[in-house]
PDB file of C-alpha atoms and ligand atoms in Angstrom:
ATOM      1  CA  MET A   1      14.702  45.465 167.214  1.00  0.00           C
ATOM      2  CA  SER A   2      16.920  42.704 165.810  1.00  0.00           C
ATOM      3  CA  ASP A   3      13.967  40.264 165.871  1.00  0.00           C
ATOM      4  CA  LEU A   4      12.058  42.701 163.738  1.00  0.00           C
ATOM      5  CA  THR A   5      15.016  43.072 161.375  1.00  0.00           C
ATOM      6  CA  ASP A   6      15.166  39.280 161.033  1.00  0.00           C
ATOM      7  CA  LEU A   7      11.462  39.147 160.273  1.00  0.00           C
ATOM      8  CA  TYR A   8      11.780  41.881 157.632  1.00  0.00           C
ATOM      9  CA  GLN A   9      14.747  40.045 156.123  1.00  0.00           C
ATOM     10  CA  GLU A  10      12.696  36.861 155.969  1.00  0.00           C
ATOM     11  CA  VAL A  11       9.815  38.559 154.131  1.00  0.00           C
ATOM     12  CA  ILE A  12      12.242  40.059 151.598  1.00  0.00           C
ATOM     13  CA  LEU A  13      13.962  36.713 150.994  1.00  0.00           C
ATOM     14  CA  ASP A  14      10.613  34.962 150.637  1.00  0.00           C
ATOM     15  CA  HIS A  15       9.385  37.451 148.019  1.00  0.00           C
ATOM     16  CA  ASN A  16      12.708  37.195 146.199  1.00  0.00           C
ATOM     17  CA  LYS A  17      12.457  33.410 146.107  1.00  0.00           C
ATOM     18  CA  SER A  18       8.764  33.244 145.206  1.00  0.00           C
ATOM     19  CA  PRO A  19       7.844  36.587 143.655  1.00  0.00           C
ATOM     20  CA  ARG A  20       4.116  37.347 143.521  1.00  0.00           C
ATOM     21  CA  ASN A  21       2.507  38.428 140.229  1.00  0.00           C
ATOM     22  CA  TYR A  22       5.600  37.363 138.276  1.00  0.00           C
ATOM     23  CA  ARG A  23       4.203  36.894 134.771  1.00  0.00           C
ATOM     24  CA  GLU A  24       3.496  38.533 131.460  1.00  0.00           C
ATOM     25  CA  PRO A  25      -0.253  39.141 131.498  1.00  0.00           C
ATOM     26  CA  ASP A  26      -2.428  38.331 128.475  1.00  0.00           C
ATOM     27  CA  SER A  27      -3.622  41.904 128.400  1.00  0.00           C
ATOM     28  CA  PHE A  28      -2.166  45.149 129.683  1.00  0.00           C
ATOM     29  CA  ASN A  29      -2.395  48.769 128.569  1.00  0.00           C
ATOM     30  CA  ARG A  30       0.766  50.185 130.147  1.00  0.00           C
ATOM     31  CA  ASP A  31       4.239  48.771 130.464  1.00  0.00           C
ATOM     32  CA  ALA A  32       7.635  50.078 131.410  1.00  0.00           C
ATOM     33  CA  ILE A  33      11.167  48.793 131.607  1.00  0.00           C
ATOM     34  CA  GLY A  34      13.466  49.886 134.398  1.00  0.00           C
ATOM     35  CA  HIS A  35      17.182  49.318 134.701  1.00  0.00           C
ATOM     36  CA  ASN A  36      19.489  50.057 137.597  1.00  0.00           C
ATOM     37  CA  PRO A  37      23.026  49.947 136.164  1.00  0.00           C
ATOM     38  CA  LEU A  38      24.578  50.380 139.617  1.00  0.00           C
ATOM     39  CA  CYS A  39      23.373  46.943 140.632  1.00  0.00           C
ATOM     40  CA  GLY A  40      22.302  45.251 137.388  1.00  0.00           C
ATOM     41  CA  ASP A  41      18.609  45.111 138.312  1.00  0.00           C
ATOM     42  CA  ARG A  42      16.100  44.924 135.471  1.00  0.00           C
ATOM     43  CA  ILE A  43      12.331  45.105 135.856  1.00  0.00           C
ATOM     44  CA  ARG A  44       9.553  45.052 133.295  1.00  0.00           C
ATOM     45  CA  LEU A  45       6.264  46.169 134.733  1.00  0.00           C
ATOM     46  CA  TYR A  46       2.829  45.566 133.224  1.00  0.00           C
ATOM     47  CA  LEU A  47      -0.287  47.471 134.207  1.00  0.00           C
ATOM     48  CA  GLN A  48      -3.909  47.233 133.264  1.00  0.00           C
ATOM     49  CA  ILE A  49      -5.468  50.564 134.156  1.00  0.00           C
ATOM     50  CA  GLU A  50      -9.225  50.898 133.950  1.00  0.00           C
ATOM     51  CA  GLU A  51     -11.007  54.154 134.778  1.00  0.00           C
ATOM     52  CA  GLY A  52      -8.107  55.455 136.841  1.00  0.00           C
ATOM     53  CA  ARG A  53      -7.772  52.261 138.836  1.00  0.00           C
ATOM     54  CA  ILE A  54      -5.033  49.629 138.692  1.00  0.00           C
ATOM     55  CA  ALA A  55      -7.040  46.571 137.708  1.00  0.00           C
ATOM     56  CA  ASP A  56      -4.017  44.326 137.266  1.00  0.00           C
ATOM     57  CA  VAL A  57      -0.294  44.601 137.781  1.00  0.00           C
ATOM     58  CA  ALA A  58       2.493  42.111 137.110  1.00  0.00           C
ATOM     59  CA  PHE A  59       6.223  42.135 136.504  1.00  0.00           C
ATOM     60  CA  GLN A  60       9.181  40.181 135.213  1.00  0.00           C
ATOM     61  CA  GLY A  61      12.823  40.813 135.824  1.00  0.00           C
ATOM     62  CA  SER A  62      16.080  39.875 137.427  1.00  0.00           C
ATOM     63  CA  GLY A  63      18.449  41.404 139.906  1.00  0.00           C
ATOM     64  CA  CYS A  64      19.188  41.593 143.599  1.00  0.00           C
ATOM     65  CA  ALA A  65      16.834  40.409 146.336  1.00  0.00           C
ATOM     66  CA  ILE A  66      15.830  43.963 147.273  1.00  0.00           C
ATOM     67  CA  SER A  67      14.729  44.897 143.745  1.00  0.00           C
ATOM     68  CA  GLN A  68      12.820  41.675 143.115  1.00  0.00           C
ATOM     69  CA  ALA A  69      11.142  41.658 146.537  1.00  0.00           C
ATOM     70  CA  SER A  70      10.230  45.321 146.136  1.00  0.00           C
ATOM     71  CA  ALA A  71       8.581  44.593 142.779  1.00  0.00           C
ATOM     72  CA  SER A  72       6.729  41.630 144.247  1.00  0.00           C
ATOM     73  CA  LEU A  73       5.447  43.477 147.327  1.00  0.00           C
ATOM     74  CA  MET A  74       4.633  46.519 145.200  1.00  0.00           C
ATOM     75  CA  THR A  75       2.374  44.505 142.878  1.00  0.00           C
ATOM     76  CA  GLU A  76       0.498  43.219 145.938  1.00  0.00           C
ATOM     77  CA  ALA A  77       0.075  46.746 147.288  1.00  0.00           C
ATOM     78  CA  LEU A  78      -1.035  48.248 143.958  1.00  0.00           C
ATOM     79  CA  LYS A  79      -3.731  45.886 142.807  1.00  0.00           C
ATOM     80  CA  GLY A  80      -7.099  47.595 143.007  1.00  0.00           C
ATOM     81  CA  ILE A  81      -5.976  51.041 144.102  1.00  0.00           C
ATOM     82  CA  THR A  82      -6.393  54.229 142.055  1.00  0.00           C
ATOM     83  CA  VAL A  83      -3.545  55.940 140.226  1.00  0.00           C
ATOM     84  CA  GLU A  84      -3.922  58.822 142.679  1.00  0.00           C
ATOM     85  CA  GLU A  85      -3.556  56.461 145.639  1.00  0.00           C
ATOM     86  CA  PHE A  86      -0.520  54.945 143.958  1.00  0.00           C
ATOM     87  CA  GLU A  87       1.196  58.325 143.732  1.00  0.00           C
ATOM     88  CA  LYS A  88       0.563  58.947 147.405  1.00  0.00           C
ATOM     89  CA  LEU A  89       1.801  55.482 148.339  1.00  0.00           C
ATOM     90  CA  PHE A  90       4.955  55.905 146.283  1.00  0.00           C
ATOM     91  CA  GLY A  91       5.662  59.178 148.082  1.00  0.00           C
ATOM     92  CA  ARG A  92       5.320  57.397 151.406  1.00  0.00           C
ATOM     93  CA  PHE A  93       7.444  54.460 150.239  1.00  0.00           C
ATOM     94  CA  HIS A  94      10.170  56.800 149.005  1.00  0.00           C
ATOM     95  CA  SER A  95      10.187  58.576 152.356  1.00  0.00           C
ATOM     96  CA  LEU A  96      10.447  55.204 154.089  1.00  0.00           C
ATOM     97  CA  VAL A  97      13.488  53.971 152.162  1.00  0.00           C
ATOM     98  CA  THR A  98      15.224  57.320 152.477  1.00  0.00           C
ATOM     99  CA  GLY A  99      14.682  57.367 156.239  1.00  0.00           C
ATOM    100  CA  LYS A 100      12.236  60.268 156.317  1.00  0.00           C
ATOM    101  CA  ILE A 101       9.474  58.459 158.181  1.00  0.00           C
ATOM    102  CA  VAL A 102       9.900  58.049 161.898  1.00  0.00           C
ATOM    103  CA  GLU A 103       9.248  54.695 163.454  1.00  0.00           C
ATOM    104  CA  GLY A 104       5.690  54.361 164.685  1.00  0.00           C
ATOM    105  CA  SER A 105       4.104  56.273 161.808  1.00  0.00           C
ATOM    106  CA  GLN A 106       4.489  53.623 159.123  1.00  0.00           C
ATOM    107  CA  GLN A 107       1.194  51.760 159.601  1.00  0.00           C
ATOM    108  CA  ASP A 108      -0.261  52.920 156.299  1.00  0.00           C
ATOM    109  CA  LEU A 109       2.586  51.220 154.439  1.00  0.00           C
ATOM    110  CA  GLY A 110       1.495  47.733 155.503  1.00  0.00           C
ATOM    111  CA  LYS A 111       3.956  45.030 154.509  1.00  0.00           C
ATOM    112  CA  LEU A 112       6.134  47.573 152.723  1.00  0.00           C
ATOM    113  CA  VAL A 113       7.705  48.467 156.094  1.00  0.00           C
ATOM    114  CA  VAL A 114      10.062  45.533 155.540  1.00  0.00           C
ATOM    115  CA  PHE A 115      12.096  47.960 153.424  1.00  0.00           C
ATOM    116  CA  SER A 116      12.661  50.425 156.270  1.00  0.00           C
ATOM    117  CA  GLY A 117      16.191  49.036 156.749  1.00  0.00           C
ATOM    118  CA  VAL A 118      17.121  50.132 153.217  1.00  0.00           C
ATOM    119  CA  SER A 119      17.502  53.717 154.474  1.00  0.00           C
ATOM    120  CA  GLN A 120      20.747  52.642 156.144  1.00  0.00           C
ATOM    121  CA  TYR A 121      22.212  51.620 152.776  1.00  0.00           C
ATOM    122  CA  PRO A 122      21.890  54.568 150.367  1.00  0.00           C
ATOM    123  CA  VAL A 123      23.201  52.506 147.437  1.00  0.00           C
ATOM    124  CA  ARG A 124      20.201  50.164 147.898  1.00  0.00           C
ATOM    125  CA  VAL A 125      17.576  52.900 147.680  1.00  0.00           C
ATOM    126  CA  LYS A 126      17.645  52.707 143.875  1.00  0.00           C
ATOM    127  CA  CYS A 127      17.128  48.918 144.055  1.00  0.00           C
ATOM    128  CA  ALA A 128      14.034  49.350 146.228  1.00  0.00           C
ATOM    129  CA  THR A 129      12.506  52.209 144.207  1.00  0.00           C
ATOM    130  CA  LEU A 130      13.289  50.885 140.692  1.00  0.00           C
ATOM    131  CA  PRO A 131      10.019  48.953 140.200  1.00  0.00           C
ATOM    132  CA  TRP A 132       7.988  51.923 141.425  1.00  0.00           C
TER     133      TRP A 132
HETATM  134 ZN1  LIG B 201      19.803  45.890 143.318  1.00  0.00          ZN
END
């Protein structure tokens, strides 16, 4: 299990260091700013939604490694899915970081499983869910 924890840690650190989709897009039709005063995390999220589907998603922000990596991995997971699928995925992600999904039934979360360890640190749950 500790090998897996190391691997998860590595993915989080990599996404914190080189966040994916970190930009202000030329065009977007939704945006939101999130702030987590407990930790000082700030995220601005940009979405281009076309016919109920997330055509493009990007973010900018600053804060702890968990919040930035969560935003980065989230943008990867969201591109191309429908708003309905997003809501379902967020429900699953929230259950993951609050420890409500048992090990072995997380396959549908893909790379997002790297945040499973967050459930052991309740103060970090807000960091991981802020971008969502
Ligand atoms: Zn944080």
